[in-house]
Every structure is written in C-alpha cells, then in structure tokens.
JSON list of C-alpha atoms in Angstrom, two decimals:
[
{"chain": "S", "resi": 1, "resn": "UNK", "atom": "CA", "xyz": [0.00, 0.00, 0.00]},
{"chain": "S", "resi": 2, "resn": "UNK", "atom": "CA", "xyz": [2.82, 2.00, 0.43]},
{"chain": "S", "resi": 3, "resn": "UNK", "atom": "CA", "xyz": [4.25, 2.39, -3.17]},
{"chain": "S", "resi": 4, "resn": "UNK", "atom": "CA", "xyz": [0.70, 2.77, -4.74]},
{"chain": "S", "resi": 5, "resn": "UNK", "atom": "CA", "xyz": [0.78, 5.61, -2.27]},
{"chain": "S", "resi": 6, "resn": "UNK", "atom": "CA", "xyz": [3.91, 6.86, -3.79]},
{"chain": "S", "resi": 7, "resn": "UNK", "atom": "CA", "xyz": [2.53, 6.21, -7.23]},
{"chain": "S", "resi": 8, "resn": "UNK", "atom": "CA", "xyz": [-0.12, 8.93, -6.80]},
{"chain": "S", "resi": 9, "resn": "UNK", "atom": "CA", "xyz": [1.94, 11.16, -5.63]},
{"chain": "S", "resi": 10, "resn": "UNK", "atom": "CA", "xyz": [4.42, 10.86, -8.26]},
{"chain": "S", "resi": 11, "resn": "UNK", "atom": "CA", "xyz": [1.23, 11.82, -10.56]},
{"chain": "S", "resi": 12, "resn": "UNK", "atom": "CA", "xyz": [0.76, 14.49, -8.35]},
{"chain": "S", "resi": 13, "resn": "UNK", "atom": "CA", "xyz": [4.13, 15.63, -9.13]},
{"chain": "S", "resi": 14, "resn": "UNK", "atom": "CA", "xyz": [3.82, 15.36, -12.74]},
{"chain": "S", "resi": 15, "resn": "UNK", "atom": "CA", "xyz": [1.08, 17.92, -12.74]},
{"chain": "S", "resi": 16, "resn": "UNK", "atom": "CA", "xyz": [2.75, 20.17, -10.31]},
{"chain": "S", "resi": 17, "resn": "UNK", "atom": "CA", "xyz": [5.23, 20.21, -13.30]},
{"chain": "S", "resi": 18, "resn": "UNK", "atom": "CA", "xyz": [3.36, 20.38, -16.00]},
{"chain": "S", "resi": 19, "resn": "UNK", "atom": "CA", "xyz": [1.83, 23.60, -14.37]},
{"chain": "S", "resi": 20, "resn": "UNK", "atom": "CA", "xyz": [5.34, 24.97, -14.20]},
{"chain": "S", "resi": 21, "resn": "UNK", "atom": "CA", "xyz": [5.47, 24.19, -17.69]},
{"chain": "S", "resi": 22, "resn": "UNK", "atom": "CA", "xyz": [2.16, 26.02, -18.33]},
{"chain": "S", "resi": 23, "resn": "UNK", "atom": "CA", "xyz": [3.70, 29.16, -16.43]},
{"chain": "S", "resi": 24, "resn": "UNK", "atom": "CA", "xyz": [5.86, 29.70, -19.33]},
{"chain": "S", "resi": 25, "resn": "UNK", "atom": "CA", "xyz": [3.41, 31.00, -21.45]},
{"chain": "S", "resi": 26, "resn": "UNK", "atom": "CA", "xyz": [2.12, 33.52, -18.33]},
{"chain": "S", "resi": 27, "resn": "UNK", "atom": "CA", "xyz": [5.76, 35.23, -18.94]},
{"chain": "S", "resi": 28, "resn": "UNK", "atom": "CA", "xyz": [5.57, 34.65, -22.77]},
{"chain": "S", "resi": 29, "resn": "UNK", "atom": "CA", "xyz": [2.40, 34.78, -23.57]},
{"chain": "S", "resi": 30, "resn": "UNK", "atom": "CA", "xyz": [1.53, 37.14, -26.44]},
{"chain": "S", "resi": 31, "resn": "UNK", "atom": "CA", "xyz": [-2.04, 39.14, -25.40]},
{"chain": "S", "resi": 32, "resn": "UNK", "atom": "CA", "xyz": [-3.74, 38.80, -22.13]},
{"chain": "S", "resi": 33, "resn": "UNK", "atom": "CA", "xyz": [-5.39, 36.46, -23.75]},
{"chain": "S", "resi": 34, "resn": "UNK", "atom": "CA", "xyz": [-3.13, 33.81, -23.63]},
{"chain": "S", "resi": 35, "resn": "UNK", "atom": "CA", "xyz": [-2.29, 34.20, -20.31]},
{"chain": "S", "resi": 36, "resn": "UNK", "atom": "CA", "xyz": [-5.60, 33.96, -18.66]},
{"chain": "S", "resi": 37, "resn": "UNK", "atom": "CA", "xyz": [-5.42, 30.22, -20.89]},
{"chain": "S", "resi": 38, "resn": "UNK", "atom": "CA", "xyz": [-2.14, 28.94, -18.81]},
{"chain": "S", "resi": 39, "resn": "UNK", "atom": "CA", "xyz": [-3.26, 30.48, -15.67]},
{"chain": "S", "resi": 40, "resn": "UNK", "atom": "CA", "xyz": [-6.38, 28.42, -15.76]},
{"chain": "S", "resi": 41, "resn": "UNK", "atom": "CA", "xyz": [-4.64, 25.45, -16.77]},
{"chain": "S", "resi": 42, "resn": "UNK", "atom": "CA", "xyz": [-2.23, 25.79, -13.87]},
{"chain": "S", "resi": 43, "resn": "UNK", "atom": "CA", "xyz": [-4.99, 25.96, -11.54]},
{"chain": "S", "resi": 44, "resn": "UNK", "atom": "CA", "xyz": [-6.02, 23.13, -13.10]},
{"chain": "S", "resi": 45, "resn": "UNK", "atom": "CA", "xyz": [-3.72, 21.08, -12.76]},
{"chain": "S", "resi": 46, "resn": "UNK", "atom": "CA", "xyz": [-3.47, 22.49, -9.44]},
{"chain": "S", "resi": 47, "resn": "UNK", "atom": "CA", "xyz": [-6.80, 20.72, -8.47]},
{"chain": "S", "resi": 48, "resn": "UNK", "atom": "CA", "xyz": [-5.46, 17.55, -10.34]},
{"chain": "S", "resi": 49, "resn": "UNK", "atom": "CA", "xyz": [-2.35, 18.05, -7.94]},
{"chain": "S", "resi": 50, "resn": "UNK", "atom": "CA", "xyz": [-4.69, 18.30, -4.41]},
{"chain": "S", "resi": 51, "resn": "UNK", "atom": "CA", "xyz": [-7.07, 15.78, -5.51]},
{"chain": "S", "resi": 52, "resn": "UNK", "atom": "CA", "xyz": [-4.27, 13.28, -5.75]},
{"chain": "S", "resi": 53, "resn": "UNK", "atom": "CA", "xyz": [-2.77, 14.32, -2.43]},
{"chain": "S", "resi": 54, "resn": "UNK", "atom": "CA", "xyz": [-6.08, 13.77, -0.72]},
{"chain": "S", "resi": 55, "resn": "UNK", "atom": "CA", "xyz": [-6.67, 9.96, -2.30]},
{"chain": "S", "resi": 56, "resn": "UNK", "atom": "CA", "xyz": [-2.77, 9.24, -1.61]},
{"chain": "S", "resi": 57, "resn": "UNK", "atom": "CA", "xyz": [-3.17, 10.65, 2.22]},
{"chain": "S", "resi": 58, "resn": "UNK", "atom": "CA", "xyz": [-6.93, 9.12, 2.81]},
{"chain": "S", "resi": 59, "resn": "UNK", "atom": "CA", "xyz": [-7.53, 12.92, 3.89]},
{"chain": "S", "resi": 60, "resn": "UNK", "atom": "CA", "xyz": [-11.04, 13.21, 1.88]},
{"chain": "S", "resi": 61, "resn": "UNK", "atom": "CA", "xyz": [-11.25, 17.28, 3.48]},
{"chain": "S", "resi": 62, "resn": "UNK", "atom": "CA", "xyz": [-8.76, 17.80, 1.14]},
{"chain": "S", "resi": 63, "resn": "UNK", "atom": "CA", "xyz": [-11.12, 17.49, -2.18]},
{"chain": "S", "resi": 64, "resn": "UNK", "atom": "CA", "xyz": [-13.43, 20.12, -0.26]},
{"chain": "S", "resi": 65, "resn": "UNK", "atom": "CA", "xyz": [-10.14, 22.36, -1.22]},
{"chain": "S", "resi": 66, "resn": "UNK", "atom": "CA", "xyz": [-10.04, 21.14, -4.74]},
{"chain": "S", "resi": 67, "resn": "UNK", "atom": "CA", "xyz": [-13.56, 21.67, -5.19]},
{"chain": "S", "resi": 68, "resn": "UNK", "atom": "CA", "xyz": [-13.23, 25.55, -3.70]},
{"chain": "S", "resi": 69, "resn": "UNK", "atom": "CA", "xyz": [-10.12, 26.13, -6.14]},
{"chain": "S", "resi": 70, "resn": "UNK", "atom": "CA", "xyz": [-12.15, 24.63, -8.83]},
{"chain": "S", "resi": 71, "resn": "UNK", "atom": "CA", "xyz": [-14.99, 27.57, -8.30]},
{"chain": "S", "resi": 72, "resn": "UNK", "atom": "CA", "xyz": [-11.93, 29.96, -8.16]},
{"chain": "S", "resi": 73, "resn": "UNK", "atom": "CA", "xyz": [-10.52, 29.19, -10.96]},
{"chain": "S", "resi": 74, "resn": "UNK", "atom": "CA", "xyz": [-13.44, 29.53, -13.42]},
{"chain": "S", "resi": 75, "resn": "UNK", "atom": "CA", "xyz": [-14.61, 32.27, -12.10]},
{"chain": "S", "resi": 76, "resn": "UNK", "atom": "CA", "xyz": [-10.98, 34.13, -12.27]},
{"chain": "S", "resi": 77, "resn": "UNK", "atom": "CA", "xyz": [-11.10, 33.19, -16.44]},
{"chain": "S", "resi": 78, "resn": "UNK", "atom": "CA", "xyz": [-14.73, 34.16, -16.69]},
{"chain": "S", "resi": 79, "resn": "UNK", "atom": "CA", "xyz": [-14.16, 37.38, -14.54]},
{"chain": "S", "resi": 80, "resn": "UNK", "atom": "CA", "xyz": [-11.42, 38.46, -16.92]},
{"chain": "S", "resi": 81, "resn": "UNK", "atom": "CA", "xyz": [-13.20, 37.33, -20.30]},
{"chain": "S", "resi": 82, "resn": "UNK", "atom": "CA", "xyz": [-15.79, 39.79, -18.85]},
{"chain": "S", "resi": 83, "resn": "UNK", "atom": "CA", "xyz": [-13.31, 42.15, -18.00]},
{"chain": "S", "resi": 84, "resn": "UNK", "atom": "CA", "xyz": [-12.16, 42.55, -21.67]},
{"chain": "S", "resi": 85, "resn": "UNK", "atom": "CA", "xyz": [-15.49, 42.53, -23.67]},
{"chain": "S", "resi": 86, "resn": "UNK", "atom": "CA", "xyz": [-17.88, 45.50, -24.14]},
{"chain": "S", "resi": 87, "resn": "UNK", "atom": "CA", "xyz": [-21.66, 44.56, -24.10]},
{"chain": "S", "resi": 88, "resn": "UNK", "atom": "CA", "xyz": [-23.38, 41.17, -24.33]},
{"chain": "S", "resi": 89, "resn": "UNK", "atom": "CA", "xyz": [-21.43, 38.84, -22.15]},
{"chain": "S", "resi": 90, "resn": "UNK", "atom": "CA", "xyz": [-18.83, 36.26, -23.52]},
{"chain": "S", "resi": 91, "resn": "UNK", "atom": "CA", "xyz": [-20.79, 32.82, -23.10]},
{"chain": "J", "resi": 1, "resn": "UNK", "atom": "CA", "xyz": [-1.93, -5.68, -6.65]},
{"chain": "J", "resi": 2, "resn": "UNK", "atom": "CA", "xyz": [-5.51, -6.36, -7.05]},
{"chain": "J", "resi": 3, "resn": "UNK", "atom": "CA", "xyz": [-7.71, -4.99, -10.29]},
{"chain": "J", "resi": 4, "resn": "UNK", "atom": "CA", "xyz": [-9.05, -2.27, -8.49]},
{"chain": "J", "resi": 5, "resn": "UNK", "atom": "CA", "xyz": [-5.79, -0.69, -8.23]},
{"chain": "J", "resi": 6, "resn": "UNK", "atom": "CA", "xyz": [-4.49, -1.56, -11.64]},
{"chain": "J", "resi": 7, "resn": "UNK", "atom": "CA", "xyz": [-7.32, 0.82, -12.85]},
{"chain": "J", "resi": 8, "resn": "UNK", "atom": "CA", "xyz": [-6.31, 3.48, -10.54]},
{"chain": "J", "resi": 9, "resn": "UNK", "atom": "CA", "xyz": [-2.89, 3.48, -11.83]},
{"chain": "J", "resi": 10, "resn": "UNK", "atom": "CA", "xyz": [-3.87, 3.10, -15.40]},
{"chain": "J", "resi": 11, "resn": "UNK", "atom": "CA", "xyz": [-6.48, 5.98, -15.81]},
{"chain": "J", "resi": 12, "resn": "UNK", "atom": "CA", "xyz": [-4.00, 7.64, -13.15]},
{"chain": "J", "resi": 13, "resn": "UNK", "atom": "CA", "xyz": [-1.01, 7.27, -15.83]},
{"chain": "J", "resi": 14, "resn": "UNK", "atom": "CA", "xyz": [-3.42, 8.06, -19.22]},
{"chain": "J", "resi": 15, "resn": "UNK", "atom": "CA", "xyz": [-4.58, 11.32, -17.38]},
{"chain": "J", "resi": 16, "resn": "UNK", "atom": "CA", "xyz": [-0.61, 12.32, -17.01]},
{"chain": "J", "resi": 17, "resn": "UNK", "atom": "CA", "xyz": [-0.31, 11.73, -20.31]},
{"chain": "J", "resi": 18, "resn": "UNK", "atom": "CA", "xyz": [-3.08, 14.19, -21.21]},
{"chain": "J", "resi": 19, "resn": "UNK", "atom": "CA", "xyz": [-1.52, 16.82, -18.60]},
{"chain": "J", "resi": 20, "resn": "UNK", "atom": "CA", "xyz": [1.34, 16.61, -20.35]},
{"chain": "J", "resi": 21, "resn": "UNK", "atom": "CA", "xyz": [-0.18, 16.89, -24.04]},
{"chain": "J", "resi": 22, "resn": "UNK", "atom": "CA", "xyz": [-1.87, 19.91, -22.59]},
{"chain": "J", "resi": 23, "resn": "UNK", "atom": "CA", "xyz": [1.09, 21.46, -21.27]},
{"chain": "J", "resi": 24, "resn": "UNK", "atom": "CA", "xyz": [3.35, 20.96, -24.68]},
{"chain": "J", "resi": 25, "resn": "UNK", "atom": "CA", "xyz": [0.14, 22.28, -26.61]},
{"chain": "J", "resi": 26, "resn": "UNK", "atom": "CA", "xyz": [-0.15, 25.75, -24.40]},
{"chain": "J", "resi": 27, "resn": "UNK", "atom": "CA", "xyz": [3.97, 26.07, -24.99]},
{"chain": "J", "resi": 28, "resn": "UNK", "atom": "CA", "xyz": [4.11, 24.67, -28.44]},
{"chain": "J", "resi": 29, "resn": "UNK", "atom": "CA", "xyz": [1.15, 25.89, -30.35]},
{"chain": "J", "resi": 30, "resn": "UNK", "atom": "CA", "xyz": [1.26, 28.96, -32.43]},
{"chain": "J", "resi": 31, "resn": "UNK", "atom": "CA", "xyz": [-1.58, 31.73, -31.62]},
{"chain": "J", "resi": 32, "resn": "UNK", "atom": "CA", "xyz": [-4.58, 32.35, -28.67]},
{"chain": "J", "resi": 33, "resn": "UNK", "atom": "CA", "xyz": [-7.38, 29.96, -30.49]},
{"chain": "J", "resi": 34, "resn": "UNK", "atom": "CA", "xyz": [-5.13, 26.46, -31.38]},
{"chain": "J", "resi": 35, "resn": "UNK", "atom": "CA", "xyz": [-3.92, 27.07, -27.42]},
{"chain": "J", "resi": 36, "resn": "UNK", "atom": "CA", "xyz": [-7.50, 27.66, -26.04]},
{"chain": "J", "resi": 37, "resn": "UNK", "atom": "CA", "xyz": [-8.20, 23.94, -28.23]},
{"chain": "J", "resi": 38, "resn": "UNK", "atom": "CA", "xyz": [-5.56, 22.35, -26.87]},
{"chain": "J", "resi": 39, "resn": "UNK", "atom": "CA", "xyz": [-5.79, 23.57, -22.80]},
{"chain": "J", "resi": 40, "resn": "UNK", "atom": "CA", "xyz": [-9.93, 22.71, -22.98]},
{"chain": "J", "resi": 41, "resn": "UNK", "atom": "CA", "xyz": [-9.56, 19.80, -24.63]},
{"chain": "J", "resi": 42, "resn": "UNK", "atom": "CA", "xyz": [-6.76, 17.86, -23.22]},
{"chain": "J", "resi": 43, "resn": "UNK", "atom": "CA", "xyz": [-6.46, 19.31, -20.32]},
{"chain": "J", "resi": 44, "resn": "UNK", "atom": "CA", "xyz": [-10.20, 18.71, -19.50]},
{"chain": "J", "resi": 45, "resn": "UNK", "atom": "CA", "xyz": [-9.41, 14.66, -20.47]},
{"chain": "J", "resi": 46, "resn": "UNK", "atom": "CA", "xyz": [-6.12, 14.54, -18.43]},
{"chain": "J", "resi": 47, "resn": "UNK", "atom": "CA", "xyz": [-8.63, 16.01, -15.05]},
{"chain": "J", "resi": 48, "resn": "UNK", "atom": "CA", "xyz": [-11.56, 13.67, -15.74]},
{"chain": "J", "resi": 49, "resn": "UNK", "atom": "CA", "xyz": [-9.38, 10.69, -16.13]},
{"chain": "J", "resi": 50, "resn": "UNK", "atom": "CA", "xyz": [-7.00, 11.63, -13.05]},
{"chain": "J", "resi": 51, "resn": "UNK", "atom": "CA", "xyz": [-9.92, 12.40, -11.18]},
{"chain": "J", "resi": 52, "resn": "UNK", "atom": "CA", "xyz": [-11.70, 9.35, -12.08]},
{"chain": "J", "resi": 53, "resn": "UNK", "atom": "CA", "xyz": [-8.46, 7.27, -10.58]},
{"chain": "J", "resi": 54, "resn": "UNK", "atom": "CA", "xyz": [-9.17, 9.77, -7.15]},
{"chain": "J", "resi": 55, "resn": "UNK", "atom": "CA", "xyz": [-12.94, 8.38, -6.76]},
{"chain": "J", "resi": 56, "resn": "UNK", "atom": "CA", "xyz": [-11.81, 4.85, -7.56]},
{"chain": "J", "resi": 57, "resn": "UNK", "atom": "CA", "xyz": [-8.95, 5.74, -4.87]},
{"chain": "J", "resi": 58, "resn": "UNK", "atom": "CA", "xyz": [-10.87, 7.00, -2.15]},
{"chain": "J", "resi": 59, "resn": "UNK", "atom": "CA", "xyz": [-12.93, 3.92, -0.05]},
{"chain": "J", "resi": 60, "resn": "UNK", "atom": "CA", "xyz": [-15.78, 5.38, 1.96]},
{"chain": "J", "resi": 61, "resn": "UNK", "atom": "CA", "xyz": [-19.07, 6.65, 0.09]},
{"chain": "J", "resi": 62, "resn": "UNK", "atom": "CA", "xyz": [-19.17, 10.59, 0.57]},
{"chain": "J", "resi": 63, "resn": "UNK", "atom": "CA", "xyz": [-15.41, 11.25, -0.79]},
{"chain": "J", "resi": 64, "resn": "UNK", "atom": "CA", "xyz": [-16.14, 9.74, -3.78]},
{"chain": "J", "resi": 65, "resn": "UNK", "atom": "CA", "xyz": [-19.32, 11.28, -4.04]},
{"chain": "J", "resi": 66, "resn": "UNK", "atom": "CA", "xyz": [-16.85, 14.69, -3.90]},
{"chain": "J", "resi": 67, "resn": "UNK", "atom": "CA", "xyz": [-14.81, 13.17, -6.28]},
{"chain": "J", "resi": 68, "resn": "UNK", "atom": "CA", "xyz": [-17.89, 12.69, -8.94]},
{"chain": "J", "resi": 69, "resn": "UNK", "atom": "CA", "xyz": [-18.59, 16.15, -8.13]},
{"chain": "J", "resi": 70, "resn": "UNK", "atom": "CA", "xyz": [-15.54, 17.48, -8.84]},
{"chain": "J", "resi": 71, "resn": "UNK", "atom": "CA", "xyz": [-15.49, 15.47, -12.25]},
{"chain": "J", "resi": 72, "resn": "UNK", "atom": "CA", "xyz": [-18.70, 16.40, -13.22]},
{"chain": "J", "resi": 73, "resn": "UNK", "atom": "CA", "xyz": [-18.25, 20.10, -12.23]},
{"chain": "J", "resi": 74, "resn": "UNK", "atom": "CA", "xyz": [-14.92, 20.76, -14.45]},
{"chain": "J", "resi": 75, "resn": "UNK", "atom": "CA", "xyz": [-16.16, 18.45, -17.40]},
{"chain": "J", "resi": 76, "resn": "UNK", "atom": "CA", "xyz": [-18.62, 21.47, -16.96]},
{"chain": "J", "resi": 77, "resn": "UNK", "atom": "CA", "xyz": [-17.13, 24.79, -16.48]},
{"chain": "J", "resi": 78, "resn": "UNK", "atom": "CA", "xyz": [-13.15, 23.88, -18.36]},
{"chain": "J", "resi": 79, "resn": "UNK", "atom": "CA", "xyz": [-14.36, 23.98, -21.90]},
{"chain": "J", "resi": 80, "resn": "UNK", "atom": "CA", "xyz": [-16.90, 26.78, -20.95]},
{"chain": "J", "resi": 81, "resn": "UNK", "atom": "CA", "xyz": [-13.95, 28.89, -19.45]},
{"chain": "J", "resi": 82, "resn": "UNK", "atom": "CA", "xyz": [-11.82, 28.64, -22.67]},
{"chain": "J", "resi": 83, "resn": "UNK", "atom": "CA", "xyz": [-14.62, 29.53, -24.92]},
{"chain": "J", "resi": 84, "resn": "UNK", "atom": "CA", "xyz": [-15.59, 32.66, -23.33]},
{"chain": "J", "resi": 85, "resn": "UNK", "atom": "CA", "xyz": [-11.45, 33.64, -23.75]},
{"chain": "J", "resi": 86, "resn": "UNK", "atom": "CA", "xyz": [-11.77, 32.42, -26.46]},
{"chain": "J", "resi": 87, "resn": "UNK", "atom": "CA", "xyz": [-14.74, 34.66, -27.69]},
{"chain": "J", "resi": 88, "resn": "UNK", "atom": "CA", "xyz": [-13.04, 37.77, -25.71]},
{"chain": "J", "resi": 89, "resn": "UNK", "atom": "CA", "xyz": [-10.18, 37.22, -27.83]},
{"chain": "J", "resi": 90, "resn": "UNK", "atom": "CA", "xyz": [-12.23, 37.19, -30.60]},
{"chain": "J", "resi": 91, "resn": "UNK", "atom": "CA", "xyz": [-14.58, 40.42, -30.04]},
{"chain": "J", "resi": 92, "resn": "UNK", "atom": "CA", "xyz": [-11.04, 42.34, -29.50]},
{"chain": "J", "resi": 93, "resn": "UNK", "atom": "CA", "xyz": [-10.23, 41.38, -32.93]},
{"chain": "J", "resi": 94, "resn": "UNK", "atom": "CA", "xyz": [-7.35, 38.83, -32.86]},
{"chain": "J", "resi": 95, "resn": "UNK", "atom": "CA", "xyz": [-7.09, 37.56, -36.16]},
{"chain": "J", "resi": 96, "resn": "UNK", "atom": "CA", "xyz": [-6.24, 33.39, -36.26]},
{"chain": "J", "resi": 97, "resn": "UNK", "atom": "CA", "xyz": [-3.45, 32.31, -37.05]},
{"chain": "J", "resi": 98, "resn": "UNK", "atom": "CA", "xyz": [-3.05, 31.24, -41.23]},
{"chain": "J", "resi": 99, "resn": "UNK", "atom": "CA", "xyz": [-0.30, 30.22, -42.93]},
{"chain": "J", "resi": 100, "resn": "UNK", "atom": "CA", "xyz": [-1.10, 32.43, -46.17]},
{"chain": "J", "resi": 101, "resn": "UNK", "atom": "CA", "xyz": [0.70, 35.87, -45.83]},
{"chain": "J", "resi": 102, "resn": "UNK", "atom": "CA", "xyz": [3.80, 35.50, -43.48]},
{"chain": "J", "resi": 103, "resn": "UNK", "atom": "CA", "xyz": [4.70, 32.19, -45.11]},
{"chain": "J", "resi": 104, "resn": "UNK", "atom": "CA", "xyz": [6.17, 29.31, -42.49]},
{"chain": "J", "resi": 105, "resn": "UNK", "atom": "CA", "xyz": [6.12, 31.03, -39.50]}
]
C-alpha cells in the first residue's frame, strides 16, 4: 500500500510540473489572452495536484479544497473574459 | 496488486499523459485559439481521467461522491472557461493564425 501511495503522488508531481510548464506562457504569452489560458490550466492542474494528495493521504477534506479552487478558478477566467469585452457577455 | 488498483494506476497514468499533451500544446502551439483547443480539450481529459483514478482511490461513500462532483463540475465549467477567452479574444479582434501571408512562420 505503500508504493501505490507513492505512485499517486508521483502523478501528483507530474502535474505540479506540467503547471510549471504552463507558467511559461504567463511570462511569454503574447495578449492577455493567452495568459488567462495557462493560468487556468495551472490551476487546473493544481486541483489535479490536491485531488491526488487527498486519495494518496486518505484525507477526503482535502477534495473540499479542490472543489473551492475549482470555483476559483473559473470564475478568475470568466471574470477576466468579462473584464475585456464590451456589451453582451462572452458565453 | 488487485484490479481495483491496476485501474487506478492506469487511468491515473493516461490522465498524465493528457496533462502533459496539454502542457506541450499551451507552450508549443502557435496563436490564442489552437492554445485555447488544446488547454480545454486535453487538459479537461487529463482532469476527468486523473480524477476518475481519485474516486476509484478514495474507499468510503461521501469522498467519492466529492470526487464525482468534482469530475462532473470541471467536465462542466473547463471547456466553458476557454470559450468565453476564447470569444473575448475574438470580439477584441485577434485575427487566427493562417499560414497564407507571413509564409512558415
């Protein structure tokens, strides 16, 4: 039980990464546009990230955190989408 | 390991590969719409899969009860937060990207 422990949190670890990955285009990134896209798929990933620490720790409070940085998340990329157009609404 | 667990560690392994063909596309591809494809598309997978591996994971009945929340509630709101970037992008006039004009880019 140990190493299938250690398995999801070397998962958990891959996403942490791939969100530093994603953070590259944040610096980069062209328009605003683009980086509202890799900051809300490093949050993403972020929830990926918790969601595996809670199932690798048996801590199940912890996907009461993913689920509040889920919310957060889309409503950050919607708030900003709003932000930047004029009349109508974006969806 | 029993069968149970094999399936954790496969969807668990097919939704890092999807993280990872998420994370290439949003360095790799070329202008705002083809990265806006590729973070609510495979990113989206790469969650619902990894997530899937958390309920499977987690024993007792209200965790992964949270878990099918969590899945159901960013298969929902992931591809709807790229469109509307997506669409902002668009109503400030960002032209996609072509390969006529500028050639190989």
């Amino acid at each position: 039980m140990v190493e299938f422990a250690t398995a999801l949190l070397a998962v958990a670890a891959a996403f942490v990464s791939f969100g530093v990955v994603a953070l590259y285009r944040v610096f980069a990134g062209p328009t605003i546009h683009d980086r509202v896209i890799a900051v809300n798929v490093a949050g993403t990933n972020t929830v990926i990230a918790i969601a595996l620490v809670a199932a690798a720790f048996e801590e199940s409070t912890f996907l009461d955190v993913a689920l509040v940085y889920a919310l957060l998340n889309f409503l950050l990329s919607i708030a900003f989408s709003k932000f930047n157009v004029e009349h109508g609404g974006v969806l | 390991m029993t069968p149970v667990e094999w399936a954790i560690v496969a969807l668990a392994a097919l939704g890092a590969f999807f993280g990872a063909v998420a994370a290439i596309g949003i360095v790799r591809m070329p202008d705002i719409y083809t990265r806006a494809h590729a973070a609510s598309k495979s990113d989206t997978l790469g969650a619902v899969l990894t997530i899937a591996a958390v309920a499977l994971a987690l024993e007792s009945g209200l965790s992964t009860i949270k878990a099918v929340l969590l899945v159901v509630f960013m298969f929902l709101t992931n591809p709807t937060a790229a469109h509307a970037i997506a669409r902002a992008a668009e109503d400030q006039g960002i032209e996609p990207w072509t390969t006529d004009e500028e050639g190989e880019r």
